Amino acid sequence: MQEQPPGEQDDFAVAHREWLSERVAHYIGHPVEDTVPLVEEGLDSVAALSLYGDIEEEFGSLIEPDDVWAYPTVRQLAEFLAMRDVGRDGTRVRTAFVFTGQGSQHPGMTEGLYRNSTGYRAFLDEADAAVRPWTRQSVVELILTGDPRVHRTALTQPALFAVEYALARTLEEAGVRPVAVLGHGVGEFAAATIAGALTLADAAKLVSMRGAFMQYLPPGGGMMAVCVTPYEAAELVAEEPAVGISAINAAKAIVLSGDRAALRRIEARLDERGIRVRHLSVSHAFHSPLMAPVVPKFEAVLRKMPGSAARVPYYSTVYGRLATEPLYAPYWTEHITAPVRFADAARALLAQQAPTHVVEIGPQAVLTPYLRRMGGGRRGPVCLPVCQGPRSDAVDLAGVISALDAGPLAAALSGGTR
C-alpha cells in the first residue's frame, strides 16, 4: 500500500549496499563484510566524514553525519539510505507510529471499533488472551462494560498496551508498515512489540507486572504540567529531591512528578513569577523518584526474559534518540524512573526518517498537536490520530487507512496539515 513491492525494495537496498561497500573499502583499504560494524572494519572519524560527503554528493541531503554511526554496519546504513532515498520525491507514503502513554485511557475506549471491525476485534482478543493470565481480568470485558476501573494503574497499563497493540496490528494488516516507531511512557511496550524487540507474550507479562507493582506503591505522589523550559525545570527540582522531571513533551511543555507537598512548593515559586501550572489527575507520581521501590521487583522479573534489538527503527523516549541497542532488562528498569524525553525522540524521528505521515496510536489524541508543531505545520508530515476519542469507530479507522494510502482523501482527513 505504501512502499514499493518487497522485491523492488530489496533491489533498491542492494544497490545502495554495493555502493556503500565500495566507498567504505576505498577508505579502509580492504573489502568489507556488510554485517560487521564499520568501527571493527577500521572506519575512523575522518573516514566517516569523508563517507558522509560522498553520500551528500551522490544522493543529496538524505542523512546527517551522526547517522553513519547510528547505523553501524554497511547493511544497516544501506537500508536506511535506501528508505530515505525512496521518499525524496514525496510521492510515497512513509508512516511513523507514535504510541500514546498513560492518561489517554477512558472507559469504553475503542468499544465502537471492537464491535464493528472484525480485524481490530481479532487483534484485541489476541492481546487480551496475552494479558489475562497476569491481570485475571479481561481487557475486552473492561472496555465493553465501560468499567471505570480502567483508571486503576494495575489495569490501565495492560489495557492501554492491548488497545495499542491491536490498533497497530490492524493498520499493519491493512498494509500500513511503519518506517519507525516511538512510544510515550508505557506506550513504549506496544512500540517495542510492533518493532519486534519484545514478543507479545513477554510484553504482556512485563506491562501487567509493572502496572501491578506501581498500583500498590504508597499514595501521596502527584504530577504537574508546567510551561517552562527543561533548563528552568531542572532548576526547580534541584532543591526538591522528591520531585523529578517526568516528561519533556515540547520546548516549554514539561511535567514534574513526585511528592505532592514538594510540588505545591514549586507551584508557589512559579506563581510568584506569574507562571500557571496544571495538576494532573493521576494515582501515582510516574517517572519520578517515588517509583524507585518498584525497580528491584521489576528487575527480578526482567532477569528471566530475553530482549532483542528492534527490527524497525525504534526511537527511545528514555534516550531521546534512535535506539540501536537491544532492549534488555536495564533499559526497562531505567524506563521506570527516567524522564520521558518525548520532544527529543520525536524531533530525531522526524528529522532522520522524514515520514510523510505520523499516526498517533492510542484511544484518543494526546500527542498529535505536539507532533504537528514539531513537524512544522503545513510544511511537515500529515499528523493524525487513529482514534479521535470515545466515539471513534470502524468508519473513522477506514478513513485513516485511506489517508495512509496517500489517496484523494488524505488532505481532507488530515485537515490539510502537512
PDB file of N, CA and C in Angstrom, residues 235-329:
ATOM      1  N   GLU A 235      16.212  23.539  37.315  1.00  0.00           N
ATOM      2  CA  GLU A 235      16.465  24.440  38.443  1.00  0.00           C
ATOM      3  C   GLU A 235      15.383  24.293  39.511  1.00  0.00           C
ATOM      4  N   LEU A 236      14.141  24.114  39.084  1.00  0.00           N
ATOM      5  CA  LEU A 236      13.032  23.997  40.031  1.00  0.00           C
ATOM      6  C   LEU A 236      13.137  22.743  40.891  1.00  0.00           C
ATOM      7  N   VAL A 237      13.560  21.631  40.287  1.00  0.00           N
ATOM      8  CA  VAL A 237      13.597  20.372  41.035  1.00  0.00           C
ATOM      9  C   VAL A 237      14.916  20.175  41.780  1.00  0.00           C
ATOM     10  N   ALA A 238      15.881  21.030  41.513  1.00  0.00           N
ATOM     11  CA  ALA A 238      17.194  20.864  42.159  1.00  0.00           C
ATOM     12  C   ALA A 238      17.096  20.922  43.680  1.00  0.00           C
ATOM     13  N   GLU A 239      16.161  21.720  44.182  1.00  0.00           N
ATOM     14  CA  GLU A 239      16.003  21.880  45.631  1.00  0.00           C
ATOM     15  C   GLU A 239      14.956  20.942  46.213  1.00  0.00           C
ATOM     16  N   GLU A 240      14.378  20.102  45.377  1.00  0.00           N
ATOM     17  CA  GLU A 240      13.307  19.191  45.827  1.00  0.00           C
ATOM     18  C   GLU A 240      13.658  17.769  45.403  1.00  0.00           C
ATOM     19  N   PRO A 241      14.410  17.030  46.206  1.00  0.00           N
ATOM     20  CA  PRO A 241      14.851  15.683  45.799  1.00  0.00           C
ATOM     21  C   PRO A 241      13.723  14.682  45.607  1.00  0.00           C
ATOM     22  N   ALA A 242      12.537  14.981  46.138  1.00  0.00           N
ATOM     23  CA  ALA A 242      11.401  14.072  45.968  1.00  0.00           C
ATOM     24  C   ALA A 242      10.591  14.380  44.723  1.00  0.00           C
ATOM     25  N   VAL A 243      11.091  15.301  43.884  1.00  0.00           N
ATOM     26  CA  VAL A 243      10.419  15.658  42.634  1.00  0.00           C
ATOM     27  C   VAL A 243      11.409  15.515  41.492  1.00  0.00           C
ATOM     28  N   GLY A 244      10.944  15.019  40.367  1.00  0.00           N
ATOM     29  CA  GLY A 244      11.786  14.914  39.185  1.00  0.00           C
ATOM     30  C   GLY A 244      11.047  15.399  37.952  1.00  0.00           C
ATOM     31  N   ILE A 245      11.771  15.576  36.874  1.00  0.00           N
ATOM     32  CA  ILE A 245      11.156  15.876  35.574  1.00  0.00           C
ATOM     33  C   ILE A 245      10.672  14.556  34.997  1.00  0.00           C
ATOM     34  N   SER A 246       9.382  14.418  34.827  1.00  0.00           N
ATOM     35  CA  SER A 246       8.854  13.132  34.351  1.00  0.00           C
ATOM     36  C   SER A 246       8.660  13.112  32.845  1.00  0.00           C
ATOM     37  N   ALA A 247       8.484  14.266  32.220  1.00  0.00           N
ATOM     38  CA  ALA A 247       8.290  14.278  30.767  1.00  0.00           C
ATOM     39  C   ALA A 247       8.682  15.627  30.195  1.00  0.00           C
ATOM     40  N   ILE A 248       9.316  15.577  29.027  1.00  0.00           N
ATOM     41  CA  ILE A 248       9.612  16.778  28.242  1.00  0.00           C
ATOM     42  C   ILE A 248       8.898  16.589  26.921  1.00  0.00           C
ATOM     43  N   ASN A 249       7.718  17.199  26.814  1.00  0.00           N
ATOM     44  CA  ASN A 249       6.865  16.966  25.654  1.00  0.00           C
ATOM     45  C   ASN A 249       7.088  17.961  24.526  1.00  0.00           C
ATOM     46  N   ALA A 250       7.617  19.127  24.860  1.00  0.00           N
ATOM     47  CA  ALA A 250       7.905  20.161  23.867  1.00  0.00           C
ATOM     48  C   ALA A 250       8.867  21.151  24.513  1.00  0.00           C
ATOM     49  N   ALA A 251       9.238  22.191  23.764  1.00  0.00           N
ATOM     50  CA  ALA A 251      10.239  23.132  24.258  1.00  0.00           C
ATOM     51  C   ALA A 251       9.839  23.766  25.585  1.00  0.00           C
ATOM     52  N   LYS A 252       8.542  24.031  25.764  1.00  0.00           N
ATOM     53  CA  LYS A 252       8.064  24.600  27.026  1.00  0.00           C
ATOM     54  C   LYS A 252       6.817  23.857  27.493  1.00  0.00           C
ATOM     55  N   ALA A 253       6.886  22.545  27.438  1.00  0.00           N
ATOM     56  CA  ALA A 253       5.795  21.691  27.931  1.00  0.00           C
ATOM     57  C   ALA A 253       6.422  20.581  28.760  1.00  0.00           C
ATOM     58  N   ILE A 254       6.537  20.822  30.064  1.00  0.00           N
ATOM     59  CA  ILE A 254       7.232  19.935  30.989  1.00  0.00           C
ATOM     60  C   ILE A 254       6.251  19.386  32.012  1.00  0.00           C
ATOM     61  N   VAL A 255       6.450  18.147  32.409  1.00  0.00           N
ATOM     62  CA  VAL A 255       5.666  17.568  33.501  1.00  0.00           C
ATOM     63  C   VAL A 255       6.618  17.243  34.645  1.00  0.00           C
ATOM     64  N   LEU A 256       6.293  17.743  35.836  1.00  0.00           N
ATOM     65  CA  LEU A 256       7.042  17.431  37.047  1.00  0.00           C
ATOM     66  C   LEU A 256       6.277  16.386  37.834  1.00  0.00           C
ATOM     67  N   SER A 257       6.996  15.514  38.519  1.00  0.00           N
ATOM     68  CA  SER A 257       6.355  14.390  39.195  1.00  0.00           C
ATOM     69  C   SER A 257       7.059  14.116  40.513  1.00  0.00           C
ATOM     70  N   GLY A 258       6.261  13.827  41.543  1.00  0.00           N
ATOM     71  CA  GLY A 258       6.864  13.498  42.828  1.00  0.00           C
ATOM     72  C   GLY A 258       5.946  13.799  44.005  1.00  0.00           C
ATOM     73  N   ASP A 259       6.534  14.087  45.146  1.00  0.00           N
ATOM     74  CA  ASP A 259       5.800  14.348  46.376  1.00  0.00           C
ATOM     75  C   ASP A 259       4.877  15.564  46.212  1.00  0.00           C
ATOM     76  N   ARG A 260       3.616  15.415  46.637  1.00  0.00           N
ATOM     77  CA  ARG A 260       2.638  16.486  46.437  1.00  0.00           C
ATOM     78  C   ARG A 260       3.002  17.766  47.179  1.00  0.00           C
ATOM     79  N   ALA A 261       3.494  17.640  48.404  1.00  0.00           N
ATOM     80  CA  ALA A 261       3.865  18.834  49.173  1.00  0.00           C
ATOM     81  C   ALA A 261       4.994  19.588  48.478  1.00  0.00           C
ATOM     82  N   ALA A 262       5.954  18.841  47.946  1.00  0.00           N
ATOM     83  CA  ALA A 262       7.056  19.474  47.227  1.00  0.00           C
ATOM     84  C   ALA A 262       6.563  20.135  45.943  1.00  0.00           C
ATOM     85  N   LEU A 263       5.620  19.505  45.257  1.00  0.00           N
ATOM     86  CA  LEU A 263       5.053  20.105  44.057  1.00  0.00           C
ATOM     87  C   LEU A 263       4.337  21.413  44.389  1.00  0.00           C
ATOM     88  N   ARG A 264       3.655  21.466  45.528  1.00  0.00           N
ATOM     89  CA  ARG A 264       2.969  22.703  45.918  1.00  0.00           C
ATOM     90  C   ARG A 264       3.980  23.815  46.195  1.00  0.00           C
ATOM     91  N   ARG A 265       5.135  23.459  46.748  1.00  0.00           N
ATOM     92  CA  ARG A 265       6.162  24.481  46.984  1.00  0.00           C
ATOM     93  C   ARG A 265       6.685  25.028  45.654  1.00  0.00           C
ATOM     94  N   ILE A 266       6.866  24.143  44.699  1.00  0.00           N
ATOM     95  CA  ILE A 266       7.298  24.595  43.365  1.00  0.00           C
ATOM     96  C   ILE A 266       6.215  25.455  42.720  1.00  0.00           C
ATOM     97  N   GLU A 267       4.967  25.063  42.901  1.00  0.00           N
ATOM     98  CA  GLU A 267       3.862  25.832  42.347  1.00  0.00           C
ATOM     99  C   GLU A 267       3.857  27.254  42.909  1.00  0.00           C
ATOM    100  N   ALA A 268       4.121  27.381  44.209  1.00  0.00           N
ATOM    101  CA  ALA A 268       4.148  28.705  44.840  1.00  0.00           C
ATOM    102  C   ALA A 268       5.263  29.566  44.244  1.00  0.00           C
ATOM    103  N   ARG A 269       6.405  28.962  43.983  1.00  0.00           N
ATOM    104  CA  ARG A 269       7.523  29.712  43.387  1.00  0.00           C
ATOM    105  C   ARG A 269       7.169  30.169  41.973  1.00  0.00           C
ATOM    106  N   LEU A 270       6.499  29.303  41.225  1.00  0.00           N
ATOM    107  CA  LEU A 270       6.113  29.665  39.865  1.00  0.00           C
ATOM    108  C   LEU A 270       5.026  30.734  39.858  1.00  0.00           C
ATOM    109  N   ASP A 271       4.126  30.657  40.842  1.00  0.00           N
ATOM    110  CA  ASP A 271       3.054  31.645  40.935  1.00  0.00           C
ATOM    111  C   ASP A 271       3.620  33.051  41.125  1.00  0.00           C
ATOM    112  N   GLU A 272       4.715  33.150  41.869  1.00  0.00           N
ATOM    113  CA  GLU A 272       5.371  34.450  42.075  1.00  0.00           C
ATOM    114  C   GLU A 272       5.900  35.015  40.765  1.00  0.00           C
ATOM    115  N   ARG A 273       6.188  34.133  39.813  1.00  0.00           N
ATOM    116  CA  ARG A 273       6.703  34.557  38.504  1.00  0.00           C
ATOM    117  C   ARG A 273       5.578  34.680  37.467  1.00  0.00           C
ATOM    118  N   GLY A 274       4.350  34.481  37.913  1.00  0.00           N
ATOM    119  CA  GLY A 274       3.214  34.590  37.004  1.00  0.00           C
ATOM    120  C   GLY A 274       3.056  33.405  36.079  1.00  0.00           C
ATOM    121  N   ILE A 275       3.626  32.259  36.459  1.00  0.00           N
ATOM    122  CA  ILE A 275       3.537  31.049  35.633  1.00  0.00           C
ATOM    123  C   ILE A 275       2.518  30.101  36.241  1.00  0.00           C
ATOM    124  N   ARG A 276       1.491  29.771  35.470  1.00  0.00           N
ATOM    125  CA  ARG A 276       0.443  28.888  35.964  1.00  0.00           C
ATOM    126  C   ARG A 276       0.826  27.432  35.747  1.00  0.00           C
ATOM    127  N   VAL A 277       0.245  26.565  36.564  1.00  0.00           N
ATOM    128  CA  VAL A 277       0.509  25.132  36.444  1.00  0.00           C
ATOM    129  C   VAL A 277      -0.822  24.399  36.350  1.00  0.00           C
ATOM    130  N   ARG A 278      -0.742  23.142  35.967  1.00  0.00           N
ATOM    131  CA  ARG A 278      -1.955  22.307  35.919  1.00  0.00           C
ATOM    132  C   ARG A 278      -1.641  20.965  36.564  1.00  0.00           C
ATOM    133  N   HIS A 279      -2.368  20.649  37.634  1.00  0.00           N
ATOM    134  CA  HIS A 279      -2.175  19.367  38.307  1.00  0.00           C
ATOM    135  C   HIS A 279      -2.917  18.278  37.530  1.00  0.00           C
ATOM    136  N   LEU A 280      -2.227  17.169  37.285  1.00  0.00           N
ATOM    137  CA  LEU A 280      -2.812  16.072  36.529  1.00  0.00           C
ATOM    138  C   LEU A 280      -3.543  15.113  37.456  1.00  0.00           C
ATOM    139  N   SER A 281      -4.605  14.524  36.949  1.00  0.00           N
ATOM    140  CA  SER A 281      -5.368  13.556  37.733  1.00  0.00           C
ATOM    141  C   SER A 281      -4.708  12.183  37.588  1.00  0.00           C
ATOM    142  N   VAL A 282      -3.864  11.846  38.546  1.00  0.00           N
ATOM    143  CA  VAL A 282      -3.123  10.587  38.495  1.00  0.00           C
ATOM    144  C   VAL A 282      -3.174   9.896  39.853  1.00  0.00           C
ATOM    145  N   SER A 283      -2.936   8.597  39.833  1.00  0.00           N
ATOM    146  CA  SER A 283      -2.923   7.834  41.078  1.00  0.00           C
ATOM    147  C   SER A 283      -1.544   7.823  41.723  1.00  0.00           C
ATOM    148  N   HIS A 284      -0.501   8.014  40.914  1.00  0.00           N
ATOM    149  CA  HIS A 284       0.864   7.952  41.422  1.00  0.00           C
ATOM    150  C   HIS A 284       1.755   8.921  40.652  1.00  0.00           C
ATOM    151  N   ALA A 285       2.940   9.146  41.182  1.00  0.00           N
ATOM    152  CA  ALA A 285       3.911  10.056  40.561  1.00  0.00           C
ATOM    153  C   ALA A 285       4.802   9.252  39.619  1.00  0.00           C
ATOM    154  N   PHE A 286       4.328   9.041  38.402  1.00  0.00           N
ATOM    155  CA  PHE A 286       5.057   8.218  37.437  1.00  0.00           C
ATOM    156  C   PHE A 286       6.333   8.921  36.975  1.00  0.00           C
ATOM    157  N   HIS A 287       7.337   8.097  36.635  1.00  0.00           N
ATOM    158  CA  HIS A 287       8.626   8.606  36.154  1.00  0.00           C
ATOM    159  C   HIS A 287       9.218   9.619  37.136  1.00  0.00           C
ATOM    160  N   SER A 288       9.161   9.287  38.411  1.00  0.00           N
ATOM    161  CA  SER A 288       9.700  10.163  39.453  1.00  0.00           C
ATOM    162  C   SER A 288      10.515   9.338  40.439  1.00  0.00           C
ATOM    163  N   PRO A 289      11.221  10.004  41.374  1.00  0.00           N
ATOM    164  CA  PRO A 289      11.956   9.267  42.407  1.00  0.00           C
ATOM    165  C   PRO A 289      11.065   8.364  43.249  1.00  0.00           C
ATOM    166  N   LEU A 290       9.759   8.669  43.332  1.00  0.00           N
ATOM    167  CA  LEU A 290       8.854   7.851  44.140  1.00  0.00           C
ATOM    168  C   LEU A 290       8.601   6.478  43.521  1.00  0.00           C
ATOM    169  N   MET A 291       9.011   6.282  42.283  1.00  0.00           N
ATOM    170  CA  MET A 291       8.869   4.979  41.631  1.00  0.00           C
ATOM    171  C   MET A 291      10.010   4.019  41.978  1.00  0.00           C
ATOM    172  N   ALA A 292      11.034   4.515  42.667  1.00  0.00           N
ATOM    173  CA  ALA A 292      12.231   3.706  42.928  1.00  0.00           C
ATOM    174  C   ALA A 292      11.940   2.358  43.596  1.00  0.00           C
ATOM    175  N   PRO A 293      10.988   2.251  44.548  1.00  0.00           N
ATOM    176  CA  PRO A 293      10.733   0.943  45.165  1.00  0.00           C
ATOM    177  C   PRO A 293      10.269  -0.137  44.192  1.00  0.00           C
ATOM    178  N   VAL A 294       9.742   0.262  43.044  1.00  0.00           N
ATOM    179  CA  VAL A 294       9.283  -0.711  42.048  1.00  0.00           C
ATOM    180  C   VAL A 294      10.457  -1.384  41.340  1.00  0.00           C
ATOM    181  N   VAL A 295      11.569  -0.668  41.217  1.00  0.00           N
ATOM    182  CA  VAL A 295      12.671  -1.100  40.360  1.00  0.00           C
ATOM    183  C   VAL A 295      13.217  -2.486  40.722  1.00  0.00           C
ATOM    184  N   PRO A 296      13.545  -2.775  41.991  1.00  0.00           N
ATOM    185  CA  PRO A 296      14.123  -4.100  42.282  1.00  0.00           C
ATOM    186  C   PRO A 296      13.196  -5.258  41.919  1.00  0.00           C
ATOM    187  N   LYS A 297      11.898  -5.110  42.206  1.00  0.00           N
ATOM    188  CA  LYS A 297      10.955  -6.189  41.886  1.00  0.00           C
ATOM    189  C   LYS A 297      10.818  -6.371  40.374  1.00  0.00           C
ATOM    190  N   PHE A 298      10.760  -5.248  39.671  1.00  0.00           N
ATOM    191  CA  PHE A 298      10.616  -5.333  38.224  1.00  0.00           C
ATOM    192  C   PHE A 298      11.884  -5.903  37.589  1.00  0.00           C
ATOM    193  N   GLU A 299      13.019  -5.532  38.141  1.00  0.00           N
ATOM    194  CA  GLU A 299      14.286  -6.051  37.632  1.00  0.00           C
ATOM    195  C   GLU A 299      14.368  -7.559  37.798  1.00  0.00           C
ATOM    196  N   ALA A 300      13.830  -8.071  38.911  1.00  0.00           N
ATOM    197  CA  ALA A 300      13.836  -9.510  39.149  1.00  0.00           C
ATOM    198  C   ALA A 300      13.000 -10.237  38.090  1.00  0.00           C
ATOM    199  N   VAL A 301      11.872  -9.647  37.702  1.00  0.00           N
ATOM    200  CA  VAL A 301      11.036 -10.237  36.653  1.00  0.00           C
ATOM    201  C   VAL A 301      11.764 -10.206  35.313  1.00  0.00           C
ATOM    202  N   LEU A 302      12.425  -9.083  35.038  1.00  0.00           N
ATOM    203  CA  LEU A 302      13.090  -8.903  33.754  1.00  0.00           C
ATOM    204  C   LEU A 302      14.263  -9.857  33.549  1.00  0.00           C
ATOM    205  N   ARG A 303      14.909 -10.252  34.640  1.00  0.00           N
ATOM    206  CA  ARG A 303      16.080 -11.125  34.516  1.00  0.00           C
ATOM    207  C   ARG A 303      15.740 -12.449  33.841  1.00  0.00           C
ATOM    208  N   LYS A 304      14.482 -12.837  33.916  1.00  0.00           N
ATOM    209  CA  LYS A 304      14.062 -14.116  33.347  1.00  0.00           C
ATOM    210  C   LYS A 304      13.602 -13.985  31.895  1.00  0.00           C
ATOM    211  N   MET A 305      13.701 -12.777  31.338  1.00  0.00           N
ATOM    212  CA  MET A 305      13.160 -12.562  29.997  1.00  0.00           C
ATOM    213  C   MET A 305      14.240 -12.111  29.028  1.00  0.00           C
ATOM    214  N   PRO A 306      14.210 -12.646  27.824  1.00  0.00           N
ATOM    215  CA  PRO A 306      15.169 -12.174  26.809  1.00  0.00           C
ATOM    216  C   PRO A 306      14.711 -10.840  26.247  1.00  0.00           C
ATOM    217  N   GLY A 307      15.611 -10.149  25.637  1.00  0.00           N
ATOM    218  CA  GLY A 307      15.280  -8.933  24.910  1.00  0.00           C
ATOM    219  C   GLY A 307      16.059  -8.951  23.616  1.00  0.00           C
ATOM    220  N   SER A 308      15.726  -8.093  22.694  1.00  0.00           N
ATOM    221  CA  SER A 308      16.453  -8.057  21.427  1.00  0.00           C
ATOM    222  C   SER A 308      16.378  -6.653  20.850  1.00  0.00           C
ATOM    223  N   ALA A 309      17.150  -6.423  19.821  1.00  0.00           N
ATOM    224  CA  ALA A 309      17.108  -5.134  19.134  1.00  0.00           C
ATOM    225  C   ALA A 309      15.852  -5.073  18.265  1.00  0.00           C
ATOM    226  N   ALA A 310      15.338  -3.870  18.098  1.00  0.00           N
ATOM    227  CA  ALA A 310      14.157  -3.678  17.255  1.00  0.00           C
ATOM    228  C   ALA A 310      14.514  -3.916  15.791  1.00  0.00           C
ATOM    229  N   ARG A 311      13.553  -4.452  15.045  1.00  0.00           N
ATOM    230  CA  ARG A 311      13.751  -4.667  13.610  1.00  0.00           C
ATOM    231  C   ARG A 311      13.267  -3.482  12.781  1.00  0.00           C
ATOM    232  N   VAL A 312      12.595  -2.548  13.440  1.00  0.00           N
ATOM    233  CA  VAL A 312      12.135  -1.303  12.831  1.00  0.00           C
ATOM    234  C   VAL A 312      12.820  -0.176  13.598  1.00  0.00           C
ATOM    235  N   PRO A 313      13.270   0.897  12.941  1.00  0.00           N
ATOM    236  CA  PRO A 313      13.895   1.991  13.697  1.00  0.00           C
ATOM    237  C   PRO A 313      13.059   2.398  14.906  1.00  0.00           C
ATOM    238  N   TYR A 314      13.691   2.336  16.090  1.00  0.00           N
ATOM    239  CA  TYR A 314      12.991   2.495  17.368  1.00  0.00           C
ATOM    240  C   TYR A 314      13.531   3.745  18.065  1.00  0.00           C
ATOM    241  N   TYR A 315      12.667   4.720  18.247  1.00  0.00           N
ATOM    242  CA  TYR A 315      13.069   5.971  18.883  1.00  0.00           C
ATOM    243  C   TYR A 315      12.674   5.933  20.361  1.00  0.00           C
ATOM    244  N   SER A 316      13.697   5.945  21.198  1.00  0.00           N
ATOM    245  CA  SER A 316      13.527   5.747  22.630  1.00  0.00           C
ATOM    246  C   SER A 316      13.249   7.074  23.335  1.00  0.00           C
ATOM    247  N   THR A 317      12.208   7.103  24.160  1.00  0.00           N
ATOM    248  CA  THR A 317      11.961   8.292  24.972  1.00  0.00           C
ATOM    249  C   THR A 317      12.725   8.222  26.294  1.00  0.00           C
ATOM    250  N   VAL A 318      13.459   7.149  26.516  1.00  0.00           N
ATOM    251  CA  VAL A 318      14.420   7.114  27.625  1.00  0.00           C
ATOM    252  C   VAL A 318      15.701   7.833  27.201  1.00  0.00           C
ATOM    253  N   TYR A 319      16.176   7.523  25.987  1.00  0.00           N
ATOM    254  CA  TYR A 319      17.406   8.119  25.477  1.00  0.00           C
ATOM    255  C   TYR A 319      17.165   9.421  24.711  1.00  0.00           C
ATOM    256  N   GLY A 320      15.956   9.602  24.198  1.00  0.00           N
ATOM    257  CA  GLY A 320      15.681  10.775  23.385  1.00  0.00           C
ATOM    258  C   GLY A 320      16.307  10.695  22.006  1.00  0.00           C
ATOM    259  N   ARG A 321      16.466   9.479  21.484  1.00  0.00           N
ATOM    260  CA  ARG A 321      17.136   9.279  20.189  1.00  0.00           C
ATOM    261  C   ARG A 321      16.792   7.904  19.649  1.00  0.00           C
ATOM    262  N   LEU A 322      17.326   7.625  18.451  1.00  0.00           N
ATOM    263  CA  LEU A 322      17.220   6.283  17.880  1.00  0.00           C
ATOM    264  C   LEU A 322      17.984   5.308  18.766  1.00  0.00           C
ATOM    265  N   ALA A 323      17.345   4.206  19.132  1.00  0.00           N
ATOM    266  CA  ALA A 323      17.994   3.185  19.959  1.00  0.00           C
ATOM    267  C   ALA A 323      18.337   1.993  19.079  1.00  0.00           C
ATOM    268  N   THR A 324      19.621   1.782  18.844  1.00  0.00           N
ATOM    269  CA  THR A 324      20.053   0.623  18.072  1.00  0.00           C
ATOM    270  C   THR A 324      20.472  -0.518  18.991  1.00  0.00           C
ATOM    271  N   GLU A 325      20.571  -0.233  20.308  1.00  0.00           N
ATOM    272  CA  GLU A 325      20.952  -1.250  21.278  1.00  0.00           C
ATOM    273  C   GLU A 325      19.787  -2.220  21.520  1.00  0.00           C
ATOM    274  N   PRO A 326      20.074  -3.481  21.890  1.00  0.00           N
ATOM    275  CA  PRO A 326      18.999  -4.390  22.308  1.00  0.00           C
ATOM    276  C   PRO A 326      18.285  -3.836  23.533  1.00  0.00           C
ATOM    277  N   LEU A 327      16.978  -4.062  23.602  1.00  0.00           N
ATOM    278  CA  LEU A 327      16.184  -3.568  24.730  1.00  0.00           C
ATOM    279  C   LEU A 327      16.136  -4.644  25.809  1.00  0.00           C
ATOM    280  N   TYR A 328      17.248  -4.754  26.547  1.00  0.00           N
ATOM    281  CA  TYR A 328      17.374  -5.730  27.623  1.00  0.00           C
ATOM    282  C   TYR A 328      16.821  -5.174  28.931  1.00  0.00           C
ATOM    283  N   ALA A 329      16.965  -5.965  30.008  1.00  0.00           N
ATOM    284  CA  ALA A 329      16.432  -5.610  31.325  1.00  0.00           C
ATOM    285  C   ALA A 329      16.843  -4.216  31.795  1.00  0.00           C
TER     286      ALA A 329
END
